[in-house]
Coordinates of C-alpha atoms in Angstrom, one line a residue:
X267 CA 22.3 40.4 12.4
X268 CA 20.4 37.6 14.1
X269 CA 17.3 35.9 12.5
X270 CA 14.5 33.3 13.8
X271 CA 12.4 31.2 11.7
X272 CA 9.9 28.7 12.6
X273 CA 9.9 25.4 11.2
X274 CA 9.3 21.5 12.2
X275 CA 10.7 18.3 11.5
X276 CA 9.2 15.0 12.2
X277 CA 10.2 12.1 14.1
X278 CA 7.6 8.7 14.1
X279 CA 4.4 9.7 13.3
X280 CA 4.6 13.4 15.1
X281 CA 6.3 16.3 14.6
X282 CA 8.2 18.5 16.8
X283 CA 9.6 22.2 16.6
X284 CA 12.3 23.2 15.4
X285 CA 13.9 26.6 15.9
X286 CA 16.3 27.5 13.1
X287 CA 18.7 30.9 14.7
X288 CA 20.4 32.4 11.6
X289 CA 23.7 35.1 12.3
X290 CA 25.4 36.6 9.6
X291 CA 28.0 38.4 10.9
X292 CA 30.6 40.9 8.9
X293 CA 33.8 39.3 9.5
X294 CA 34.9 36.0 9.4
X295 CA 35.9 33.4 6.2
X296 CA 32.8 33.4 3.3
X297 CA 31.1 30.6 4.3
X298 CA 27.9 28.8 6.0
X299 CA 28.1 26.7 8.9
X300 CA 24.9 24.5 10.1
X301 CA 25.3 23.4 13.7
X302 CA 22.3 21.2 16.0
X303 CA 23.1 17.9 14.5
X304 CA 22.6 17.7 11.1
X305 CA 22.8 14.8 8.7
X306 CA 24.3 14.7 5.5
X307 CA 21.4 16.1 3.7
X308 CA 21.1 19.0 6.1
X309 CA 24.6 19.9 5.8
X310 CA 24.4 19.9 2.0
X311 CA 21.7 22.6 2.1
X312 CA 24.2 25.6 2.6
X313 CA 25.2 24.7 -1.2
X314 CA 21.8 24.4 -2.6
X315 CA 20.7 27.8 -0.4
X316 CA 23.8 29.6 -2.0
X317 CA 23.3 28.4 -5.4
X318 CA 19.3 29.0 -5.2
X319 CA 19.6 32.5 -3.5
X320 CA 22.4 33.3 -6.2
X321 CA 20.1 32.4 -9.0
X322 CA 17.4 34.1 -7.4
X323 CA 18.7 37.7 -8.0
X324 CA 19.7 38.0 -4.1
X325 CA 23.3 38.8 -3.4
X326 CA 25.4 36.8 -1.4
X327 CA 26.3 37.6 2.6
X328 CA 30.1 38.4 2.6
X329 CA 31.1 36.8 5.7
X330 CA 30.4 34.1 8.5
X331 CA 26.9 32.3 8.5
X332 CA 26.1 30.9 11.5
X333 CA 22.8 28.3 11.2
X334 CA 21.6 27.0 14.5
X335 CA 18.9 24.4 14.3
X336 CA 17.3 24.0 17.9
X337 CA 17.0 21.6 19.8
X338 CA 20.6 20.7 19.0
X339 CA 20.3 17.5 20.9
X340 CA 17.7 15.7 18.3
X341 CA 19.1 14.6 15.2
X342 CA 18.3 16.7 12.3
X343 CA 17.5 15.1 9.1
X344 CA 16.3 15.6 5.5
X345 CA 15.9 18.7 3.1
X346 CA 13.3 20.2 4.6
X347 CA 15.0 23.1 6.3
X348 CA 16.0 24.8 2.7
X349 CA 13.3 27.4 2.4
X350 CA 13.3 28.6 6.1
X351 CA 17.4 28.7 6.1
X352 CA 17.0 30.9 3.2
X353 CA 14.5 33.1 4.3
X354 CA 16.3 33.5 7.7
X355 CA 19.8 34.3 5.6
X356 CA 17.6 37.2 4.3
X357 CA 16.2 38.6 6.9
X358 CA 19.7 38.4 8.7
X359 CA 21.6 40.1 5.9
X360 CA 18.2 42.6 6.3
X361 CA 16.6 42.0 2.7
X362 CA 13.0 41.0 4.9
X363 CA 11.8 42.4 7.8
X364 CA 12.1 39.3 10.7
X365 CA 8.7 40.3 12.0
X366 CA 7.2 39.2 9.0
X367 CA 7.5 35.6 9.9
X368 CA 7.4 35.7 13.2
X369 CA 4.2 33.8 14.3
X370 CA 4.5 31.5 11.0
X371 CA 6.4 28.4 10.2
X372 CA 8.0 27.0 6.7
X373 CA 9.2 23.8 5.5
X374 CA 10.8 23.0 1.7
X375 CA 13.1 21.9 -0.5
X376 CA 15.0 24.2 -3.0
X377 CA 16.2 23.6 -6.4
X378 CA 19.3 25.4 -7.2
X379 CA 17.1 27.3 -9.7
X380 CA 15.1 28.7 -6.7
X381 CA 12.2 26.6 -7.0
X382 CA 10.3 25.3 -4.1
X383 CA 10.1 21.2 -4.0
X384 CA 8.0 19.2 -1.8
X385 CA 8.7 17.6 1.2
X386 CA 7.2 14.2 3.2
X387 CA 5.7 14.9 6.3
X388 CA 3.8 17.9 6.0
X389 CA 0.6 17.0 7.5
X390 CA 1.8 16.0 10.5
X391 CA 4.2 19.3 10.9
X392 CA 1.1 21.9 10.2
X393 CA -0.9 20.0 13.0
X394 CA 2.3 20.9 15.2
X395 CA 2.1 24.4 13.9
X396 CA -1.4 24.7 15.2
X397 CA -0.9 23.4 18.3
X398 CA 2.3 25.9 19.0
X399 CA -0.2 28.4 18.0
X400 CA 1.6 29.7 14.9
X401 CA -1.2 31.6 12.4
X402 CA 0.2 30.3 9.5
X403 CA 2.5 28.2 7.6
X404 CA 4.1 28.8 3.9
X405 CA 5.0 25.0 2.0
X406 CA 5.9 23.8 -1.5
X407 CA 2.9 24.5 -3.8
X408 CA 3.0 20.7 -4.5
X409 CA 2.1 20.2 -0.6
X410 CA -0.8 22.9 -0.2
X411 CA -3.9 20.5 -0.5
X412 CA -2.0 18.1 2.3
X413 CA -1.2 21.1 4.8
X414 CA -4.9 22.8 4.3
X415 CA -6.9 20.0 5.6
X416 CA -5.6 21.2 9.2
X417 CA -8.6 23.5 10.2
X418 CA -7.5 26.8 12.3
X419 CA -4.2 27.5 10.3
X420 CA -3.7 29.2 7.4
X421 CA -1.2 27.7 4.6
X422 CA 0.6 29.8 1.9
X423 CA 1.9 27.7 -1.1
X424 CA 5.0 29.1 -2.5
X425 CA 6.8 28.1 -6.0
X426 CA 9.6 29.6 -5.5
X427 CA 12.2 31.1 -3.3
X428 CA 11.7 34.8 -4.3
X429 CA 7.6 34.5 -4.6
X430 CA 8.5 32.9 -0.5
X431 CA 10.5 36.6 -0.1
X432 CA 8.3 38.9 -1.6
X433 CA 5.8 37.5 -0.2
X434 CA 7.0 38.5 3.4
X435 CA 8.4 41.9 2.0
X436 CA 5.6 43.4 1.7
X437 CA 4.3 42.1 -1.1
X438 CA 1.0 41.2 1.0
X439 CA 0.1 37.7 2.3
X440 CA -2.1 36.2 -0.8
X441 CA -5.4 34.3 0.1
X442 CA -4.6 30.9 2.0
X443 CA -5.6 27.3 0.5
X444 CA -8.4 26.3 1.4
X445 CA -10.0 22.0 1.4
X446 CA -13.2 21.0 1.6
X447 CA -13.7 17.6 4.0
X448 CA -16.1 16.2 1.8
X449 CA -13.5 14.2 -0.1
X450 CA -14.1 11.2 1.9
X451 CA -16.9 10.5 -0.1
X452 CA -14.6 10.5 -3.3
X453 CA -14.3 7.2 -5.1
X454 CA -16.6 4.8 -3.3
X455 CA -18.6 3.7 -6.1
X456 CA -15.1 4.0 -8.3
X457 CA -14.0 0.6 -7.6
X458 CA -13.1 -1.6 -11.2
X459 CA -13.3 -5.0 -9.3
X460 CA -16.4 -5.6 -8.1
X461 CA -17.4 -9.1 -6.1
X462 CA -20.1 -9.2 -8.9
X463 CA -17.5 -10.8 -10.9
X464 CA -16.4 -13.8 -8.9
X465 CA -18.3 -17.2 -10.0
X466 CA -19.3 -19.5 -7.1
X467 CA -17.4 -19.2 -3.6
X468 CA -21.0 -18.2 -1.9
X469 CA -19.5 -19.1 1.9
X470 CA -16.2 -17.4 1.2
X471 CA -17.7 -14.2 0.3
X472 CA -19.6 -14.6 3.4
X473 CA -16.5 -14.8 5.2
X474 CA -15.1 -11.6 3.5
X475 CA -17.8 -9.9 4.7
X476 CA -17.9 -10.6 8.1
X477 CA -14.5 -9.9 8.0
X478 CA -14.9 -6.8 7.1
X479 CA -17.5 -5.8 8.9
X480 CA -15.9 -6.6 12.4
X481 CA -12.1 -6.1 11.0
X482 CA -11.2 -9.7 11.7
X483 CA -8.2 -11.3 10.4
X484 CA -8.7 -14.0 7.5
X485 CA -7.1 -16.9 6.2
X486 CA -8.3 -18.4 2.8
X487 CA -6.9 -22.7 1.9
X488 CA -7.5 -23.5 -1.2
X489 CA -6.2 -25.2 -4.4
X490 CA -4.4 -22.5 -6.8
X491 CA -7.1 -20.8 -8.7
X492 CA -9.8 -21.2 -6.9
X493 CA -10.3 -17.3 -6.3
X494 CA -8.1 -16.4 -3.4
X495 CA -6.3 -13.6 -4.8
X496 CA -9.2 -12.4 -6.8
X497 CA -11.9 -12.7 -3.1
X498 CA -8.7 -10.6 -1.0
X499 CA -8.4 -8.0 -4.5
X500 CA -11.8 -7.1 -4.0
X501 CA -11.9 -6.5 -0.6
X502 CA -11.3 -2.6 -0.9
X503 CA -14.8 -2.2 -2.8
X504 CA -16.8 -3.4 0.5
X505 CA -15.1 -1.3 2.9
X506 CA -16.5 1.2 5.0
X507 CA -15.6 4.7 4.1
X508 CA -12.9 6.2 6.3
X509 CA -13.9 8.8 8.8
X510 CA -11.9 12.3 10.1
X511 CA -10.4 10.9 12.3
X512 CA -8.9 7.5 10.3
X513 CA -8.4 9.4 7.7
X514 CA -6.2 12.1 9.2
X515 CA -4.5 9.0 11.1
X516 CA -3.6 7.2 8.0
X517 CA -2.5 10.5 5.9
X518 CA 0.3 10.7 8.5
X519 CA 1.3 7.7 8.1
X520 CA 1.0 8.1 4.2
X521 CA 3.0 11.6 4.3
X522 CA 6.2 10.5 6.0
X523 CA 6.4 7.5 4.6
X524 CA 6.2 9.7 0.8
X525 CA 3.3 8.1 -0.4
X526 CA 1.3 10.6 -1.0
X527 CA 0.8 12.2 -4.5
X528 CA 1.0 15.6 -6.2
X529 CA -1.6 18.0 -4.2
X530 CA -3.0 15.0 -2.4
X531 CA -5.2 16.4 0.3
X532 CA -5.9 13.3 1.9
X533 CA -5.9 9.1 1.8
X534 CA -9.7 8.9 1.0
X535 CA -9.7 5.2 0.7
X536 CA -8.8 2.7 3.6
X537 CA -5.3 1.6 2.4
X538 CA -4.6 -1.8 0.9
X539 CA -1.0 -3.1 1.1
X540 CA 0.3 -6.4 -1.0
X541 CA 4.0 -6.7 0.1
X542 CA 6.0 -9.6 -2.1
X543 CA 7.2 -12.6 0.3
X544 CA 10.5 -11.7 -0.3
X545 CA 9.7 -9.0 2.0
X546 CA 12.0 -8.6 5.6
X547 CA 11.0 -7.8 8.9
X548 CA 12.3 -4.4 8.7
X549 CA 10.3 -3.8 5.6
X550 CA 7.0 -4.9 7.3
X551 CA 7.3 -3.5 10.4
X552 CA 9.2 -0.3 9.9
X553 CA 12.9 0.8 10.1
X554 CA 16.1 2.6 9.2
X555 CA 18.5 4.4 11.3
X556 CA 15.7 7.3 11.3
X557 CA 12.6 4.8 11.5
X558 CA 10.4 5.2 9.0
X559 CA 6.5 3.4 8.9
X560 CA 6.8 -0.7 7.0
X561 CA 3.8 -2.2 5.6
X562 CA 2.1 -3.3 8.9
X563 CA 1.6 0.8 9.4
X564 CA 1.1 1.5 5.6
X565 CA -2.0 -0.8 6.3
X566 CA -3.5 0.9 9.1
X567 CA -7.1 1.5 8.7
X568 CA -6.9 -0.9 5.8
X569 CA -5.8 -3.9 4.5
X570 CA -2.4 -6.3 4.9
X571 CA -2.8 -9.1 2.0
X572 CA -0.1 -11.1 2.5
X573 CA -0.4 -13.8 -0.7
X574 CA 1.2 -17.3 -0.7
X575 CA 1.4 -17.3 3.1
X576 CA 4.3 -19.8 3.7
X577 CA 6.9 -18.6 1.0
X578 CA 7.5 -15.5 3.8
X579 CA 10.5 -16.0 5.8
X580 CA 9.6 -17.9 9.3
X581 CA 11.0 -14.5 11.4
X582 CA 8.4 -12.2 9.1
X583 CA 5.5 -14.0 9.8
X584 CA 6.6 -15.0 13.8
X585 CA 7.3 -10.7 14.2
X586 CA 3.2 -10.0 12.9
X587 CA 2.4 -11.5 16.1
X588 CA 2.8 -8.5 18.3
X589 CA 1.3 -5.7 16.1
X590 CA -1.6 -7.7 15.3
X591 CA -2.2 -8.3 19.1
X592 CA -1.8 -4.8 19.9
X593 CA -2.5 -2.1 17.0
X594 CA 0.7 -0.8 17.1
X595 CA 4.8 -1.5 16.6
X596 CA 7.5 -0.1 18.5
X597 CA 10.6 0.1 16.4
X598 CA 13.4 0.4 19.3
X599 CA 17.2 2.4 18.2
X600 CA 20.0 3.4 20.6
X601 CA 18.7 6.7 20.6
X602 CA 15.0 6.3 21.1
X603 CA 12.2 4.3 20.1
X604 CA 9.5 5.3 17.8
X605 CA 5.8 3.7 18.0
X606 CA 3.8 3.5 15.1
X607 CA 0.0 2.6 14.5
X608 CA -1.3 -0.3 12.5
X609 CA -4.9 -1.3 13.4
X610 CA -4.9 -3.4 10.2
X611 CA -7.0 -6.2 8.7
X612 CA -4.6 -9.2 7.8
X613 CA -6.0 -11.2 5.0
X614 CA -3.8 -14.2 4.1
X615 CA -4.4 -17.1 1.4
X616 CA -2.2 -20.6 1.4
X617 CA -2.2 -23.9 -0.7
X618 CA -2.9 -26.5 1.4
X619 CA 0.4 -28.4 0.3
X620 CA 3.6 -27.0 -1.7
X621 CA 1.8 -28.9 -5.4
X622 CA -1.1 -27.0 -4.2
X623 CA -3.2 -30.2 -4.3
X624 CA -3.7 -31.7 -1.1
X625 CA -7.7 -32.7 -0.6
X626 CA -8.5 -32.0 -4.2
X627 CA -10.8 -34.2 -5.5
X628 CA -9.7 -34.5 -8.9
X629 CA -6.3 -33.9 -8.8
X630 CA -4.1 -35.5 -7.5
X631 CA -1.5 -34.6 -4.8
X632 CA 2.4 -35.2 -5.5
X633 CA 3.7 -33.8 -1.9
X634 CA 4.8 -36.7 0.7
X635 CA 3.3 -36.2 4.1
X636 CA 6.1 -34.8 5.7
X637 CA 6.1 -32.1 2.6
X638 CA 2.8 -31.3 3.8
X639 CA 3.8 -30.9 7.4
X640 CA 7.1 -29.2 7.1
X641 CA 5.4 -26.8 4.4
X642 CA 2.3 -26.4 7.4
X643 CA 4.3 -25.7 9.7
X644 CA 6.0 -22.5 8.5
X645 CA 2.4 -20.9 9.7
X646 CA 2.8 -21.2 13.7
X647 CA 0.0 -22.0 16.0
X648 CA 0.0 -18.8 18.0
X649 CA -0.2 -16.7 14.6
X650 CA -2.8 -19.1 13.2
X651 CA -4.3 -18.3 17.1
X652 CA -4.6 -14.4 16.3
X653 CA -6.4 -14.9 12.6
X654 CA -10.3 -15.1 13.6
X655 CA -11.4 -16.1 10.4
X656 CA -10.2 -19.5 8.4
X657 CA -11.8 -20.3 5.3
X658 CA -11.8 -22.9 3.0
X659 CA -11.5 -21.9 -1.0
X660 CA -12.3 -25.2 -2.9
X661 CA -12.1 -25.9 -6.6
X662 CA -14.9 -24.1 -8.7
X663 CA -17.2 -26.4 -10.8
X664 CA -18.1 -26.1 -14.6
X665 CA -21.6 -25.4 -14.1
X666 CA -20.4 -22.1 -11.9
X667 CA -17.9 -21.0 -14.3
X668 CA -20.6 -21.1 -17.4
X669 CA -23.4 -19.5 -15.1
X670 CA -25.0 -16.3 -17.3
X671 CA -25.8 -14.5 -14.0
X672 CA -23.5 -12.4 -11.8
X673 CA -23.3 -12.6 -8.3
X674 CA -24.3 -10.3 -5.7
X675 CA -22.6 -6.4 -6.4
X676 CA -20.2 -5.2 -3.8
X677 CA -21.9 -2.0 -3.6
X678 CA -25.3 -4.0 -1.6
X679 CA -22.4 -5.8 0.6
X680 CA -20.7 -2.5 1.8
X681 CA -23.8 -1.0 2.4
X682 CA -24.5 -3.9 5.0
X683 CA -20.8 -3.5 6.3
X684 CA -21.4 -0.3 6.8
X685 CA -24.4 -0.6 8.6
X686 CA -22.9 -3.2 11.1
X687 CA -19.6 -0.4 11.6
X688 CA -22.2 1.9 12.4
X689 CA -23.6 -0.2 15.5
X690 CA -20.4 -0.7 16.3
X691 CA -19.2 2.6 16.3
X692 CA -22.2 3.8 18.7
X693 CA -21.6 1.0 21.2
X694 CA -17.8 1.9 21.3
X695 CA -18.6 5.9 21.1
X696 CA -17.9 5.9 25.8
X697 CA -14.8 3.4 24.7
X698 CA -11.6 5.4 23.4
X699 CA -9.4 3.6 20.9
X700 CA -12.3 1.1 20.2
X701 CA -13.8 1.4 15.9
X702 CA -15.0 -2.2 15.4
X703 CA -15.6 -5.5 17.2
X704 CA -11.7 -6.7 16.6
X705 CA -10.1 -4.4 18.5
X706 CA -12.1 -5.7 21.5
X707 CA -10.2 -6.7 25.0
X708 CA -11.0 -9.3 27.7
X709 CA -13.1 -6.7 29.8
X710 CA -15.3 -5.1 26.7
X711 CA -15.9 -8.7 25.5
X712 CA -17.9 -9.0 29.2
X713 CA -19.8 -5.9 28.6
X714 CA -21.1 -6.2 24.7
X715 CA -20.8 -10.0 24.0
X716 CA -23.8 -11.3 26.0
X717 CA -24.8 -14.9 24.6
X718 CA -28.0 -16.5 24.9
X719 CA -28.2 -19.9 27.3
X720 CA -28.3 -22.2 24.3
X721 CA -25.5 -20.2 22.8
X722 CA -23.7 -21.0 26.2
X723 CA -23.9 -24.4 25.9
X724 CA -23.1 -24.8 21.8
X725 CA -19.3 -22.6 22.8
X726 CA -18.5 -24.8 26.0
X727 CA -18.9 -28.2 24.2
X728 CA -17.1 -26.3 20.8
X729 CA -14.6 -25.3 23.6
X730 CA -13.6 -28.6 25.3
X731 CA -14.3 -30.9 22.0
X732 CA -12.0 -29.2 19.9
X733 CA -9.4 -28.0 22.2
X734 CA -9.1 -24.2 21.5
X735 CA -7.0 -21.7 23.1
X736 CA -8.1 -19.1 25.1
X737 CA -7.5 -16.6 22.3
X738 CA -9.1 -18.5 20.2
X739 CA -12.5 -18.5 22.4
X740 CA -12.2 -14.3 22.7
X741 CA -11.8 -14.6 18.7
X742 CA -15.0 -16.9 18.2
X743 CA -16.7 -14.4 20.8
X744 CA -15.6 -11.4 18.6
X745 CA -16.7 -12.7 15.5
X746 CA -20.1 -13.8 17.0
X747 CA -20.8 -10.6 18.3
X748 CA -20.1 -8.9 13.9
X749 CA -22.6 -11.7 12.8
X750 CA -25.1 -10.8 15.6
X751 CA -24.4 -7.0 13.8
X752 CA -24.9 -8.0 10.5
X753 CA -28.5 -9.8 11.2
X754 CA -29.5 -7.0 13.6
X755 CA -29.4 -8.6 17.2
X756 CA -28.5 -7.1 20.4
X757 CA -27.6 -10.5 22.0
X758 CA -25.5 -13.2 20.2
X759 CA -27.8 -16.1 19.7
X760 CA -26.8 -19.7 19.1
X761 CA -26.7 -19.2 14.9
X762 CA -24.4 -16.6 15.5
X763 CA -21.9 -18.7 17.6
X764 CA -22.2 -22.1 15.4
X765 CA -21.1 -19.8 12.2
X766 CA -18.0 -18.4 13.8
X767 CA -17.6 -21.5 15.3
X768 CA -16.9 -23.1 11.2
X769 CA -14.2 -20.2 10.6
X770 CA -12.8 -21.5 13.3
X771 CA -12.7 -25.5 13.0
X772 CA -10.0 -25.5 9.7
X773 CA -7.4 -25.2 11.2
X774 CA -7.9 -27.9 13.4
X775 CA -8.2 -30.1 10.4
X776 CA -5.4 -29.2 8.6
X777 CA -2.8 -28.4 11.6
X778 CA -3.7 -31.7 13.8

């Protein structure tokens, strides 16, 4: 007898439909053949079906198993076919009714005990359900929470094979999981490190949060320990809460990648990725014969720390370039190419010299100036071009250290971010793909950076005095228009322009 069963697999950040065709026919040599390109892992499922239906109490089909999994011209990979190759066994050899199942999809892993493990990318596989209309779709028990938050389908966790098959044989569909949305607001005021703890650094917390309020790039110079690490760590308790729509976004990315937990509805915080500078360019941009989301798209809607700048590799920094210009990374294989999303925030922090000592005023430098510049150098102009914010970390004095009082809470800075991501989300609501004033192109920074005449005339002599690039003028624009948002203004006035101009004068100092 023939079988369907609905089921998914994904491929980038999107899934697609897969039809698995199940015949077990009477004659033929005891076995179970899987066709429609499968990998490794597919193949190997016909063991851990047999074993896992065996154990289950079901008896084996004597005969030939046929397993077609359609479109047989995409490449098939993963465990995630188990439960639905099972299922369809039994309803071929005519244990379940195939009707049952018919407007419902399934995805999991089977132990050869039976039980029901979960699988990576199930958010983005019930959002294909939906939209193919299905009513329903039955996942590891692990997975419910991840596969509920998709409003209009109906998710069945299972624990096992045989709860999956009694279930569908009339045993009565049991009430579907259910999430509330409201775990966005989960865990904003949960944050251990708090910018009430760091002594001194008054202009570099400014510079974190205009940072974060626009989503502008940073780079922190300084002496080691000075605060860098500690300014960047904190970062996550000032940032805006995620909406929906980020939120679904960065779940996705979350779910294929396997990073989500146990019964993990959804990534309630904005991510924050540290990758080690031994990192490659595969690892930060994505990879893998099957391309699977690096760091740059673990990041998205969140943070990229990258600490100790210039220990990267030259070709890991130089590849950054293109993703941070354009929100997104196409990893290209002889088969097809898979684009992934990363609208991320790159904070970096540098010595100023390899001793770290450069400048200091009471220590003293051991680096020879063509130390300096060879170490400089690993950091290339047009990368420094795409980073809108430079800051300088200096050396923290006694008197700060010793200070009884705490500084200002992170709590009152995000609610001022927040504010400022608010404005910018209602002059962006007409602009699609637009969240905050970084993501800005040539034409919107004509529409919503208006500058006053006197603000005119402080960027054209900041323009042609200190040489900057043209990027580098649309990045002082961008960050003029967040400070303008942060003190309230509709128009960019010239107090605005001669702050962003400072975040962007460093590097002139130091690279020259």
């Amino acid at each position: 007898m023939l079988a369907k069963v609905n089921s998914a697999a994904v491929y980038g950040v999107d899934a697609y439909p897969v039809e698995i065709e199940v015949n077990a026919a009477s004659r033929g040599d005891p076995q179970i053949v899987i066709v429609g390109l499968p990998d490794a892992a597919v193949k190997e499922s016909k063991d851990r079906v047999y074993t896992a239906l065996t154990n289950s109490g079901y008896r084996p089909h004597i005969g030939r198993t046929t397993v077609n999994l359609a479109p047989a011209d995409i490449k098939k990979e993963g465990p995630i076919f188990d439960l639905p190759i099972a299922l369809g066994l039994l309803a071929a050899m005519e244990d379940i009714e195939p009707q049952k199942f018919a407007h419902m999809a399934m995805v999991g892993e089977l132990a050869l005990s039976g039980e029901v493990r979960r699988v990576k990318g199930v958010l983005p596989i019930a959002m294909r359900a939906r939209e193919e209309g299905l009513a329903g779709i039955i996942v590891p028990f692990d997975n419910a929470e991840e596969a509920a938050v998709v409003e209009g389908l109906n998710v069945f966790p299972v624990r096992t094979l045989r709860e999956a098959a009694e279930m569908l044989d009339g045993g009565g569909l049991p009430e579907p999981c259910r999430v509330g949305l409201d775990l966005l607001t989960k865990g904003l005021d949960g944050y251990v490190e708090d910018y009430a703890d760091v002594k001194g650094q008054e202009q570099a917390k400014r510079a974190m949060e205009v940072a974060v309020a626009g989503g502008h790039n940073v780079l922190m110079i300084g002496p080691p320990g000075t605060g860098k690490t500690m300014l960047a760590k904190r970062i996550p308790s000032i940032l805006p809460p995620l909406h929906l729509e980020e939120a679904l976004e960065t779940t996705k990315i979350h779910s294929i990648a396997g990073q989500l937990k146990a019964h993990e509805a959804l990534v309630t915080t904005r991510p924050f990725r540290s990758p080690h500078h031994t990192i490659s360019d595969a690892g930060l941009l994505g990879g893998g014969a099957h391309p699977v989301p690096g760091e740059v798209s673990l990041a998205h809607r969140g943070v990229l720390f990258l600490d100790e700048l210039p220990e990267f590799h030259r070709n890991v920094l130089e590849v950054l370039r293109q993703p941070l210009e354009d929100g997104s990374v196409t990893v290209s294989r002889a088969a097809a190419s898979v684009t992934f999303p990363c609208q991320f925030m790159l904070v970096a922090a540098m010595n100023p010299c390899p001793c770290g000592f450069f400048g200091d005023a009471k220590r003293e430098c051991r680096c020879s100036d063509r130390q300096v510049q060879t170490y400089r150098n690993k950091i290339s102009g047009p990368l420094l071009d795409r980073i809108d914010i430079h800051i300088e970390v200096p050396t923290i004095e006694y008197s700060q250290l010793t200070s009884l009082g705490s500084g200002e809470p992170s709590a009152q800075i995000r609610s001022r971010v927040t504010q400022a991501r608010r404005v910018q989300q209602a002059r962006f609501r007409e602009v699609y793909g637009l969240h905050c004033n970084s993501e800005m192109g040539a034409r919107n920074l004509q529409t919503y950076c208006r500058l006053e005449a006197e603000a005119q005339g402080m960027l054209r002599n900041a323009i042609s005095e200190l040489n900057f690039s043209a990027r580098a003028y649309d990045r002082i624009l961008k960050v003029s228009r967040t400070i303008a948002d942060l003190a309230g203004n509709d128009t960019i006035q010239s107090e605005h322009v001669f702050e962003a101009i400072q975040y962007r004068t460093l590097d002139r100092q130091l690279w020259v």
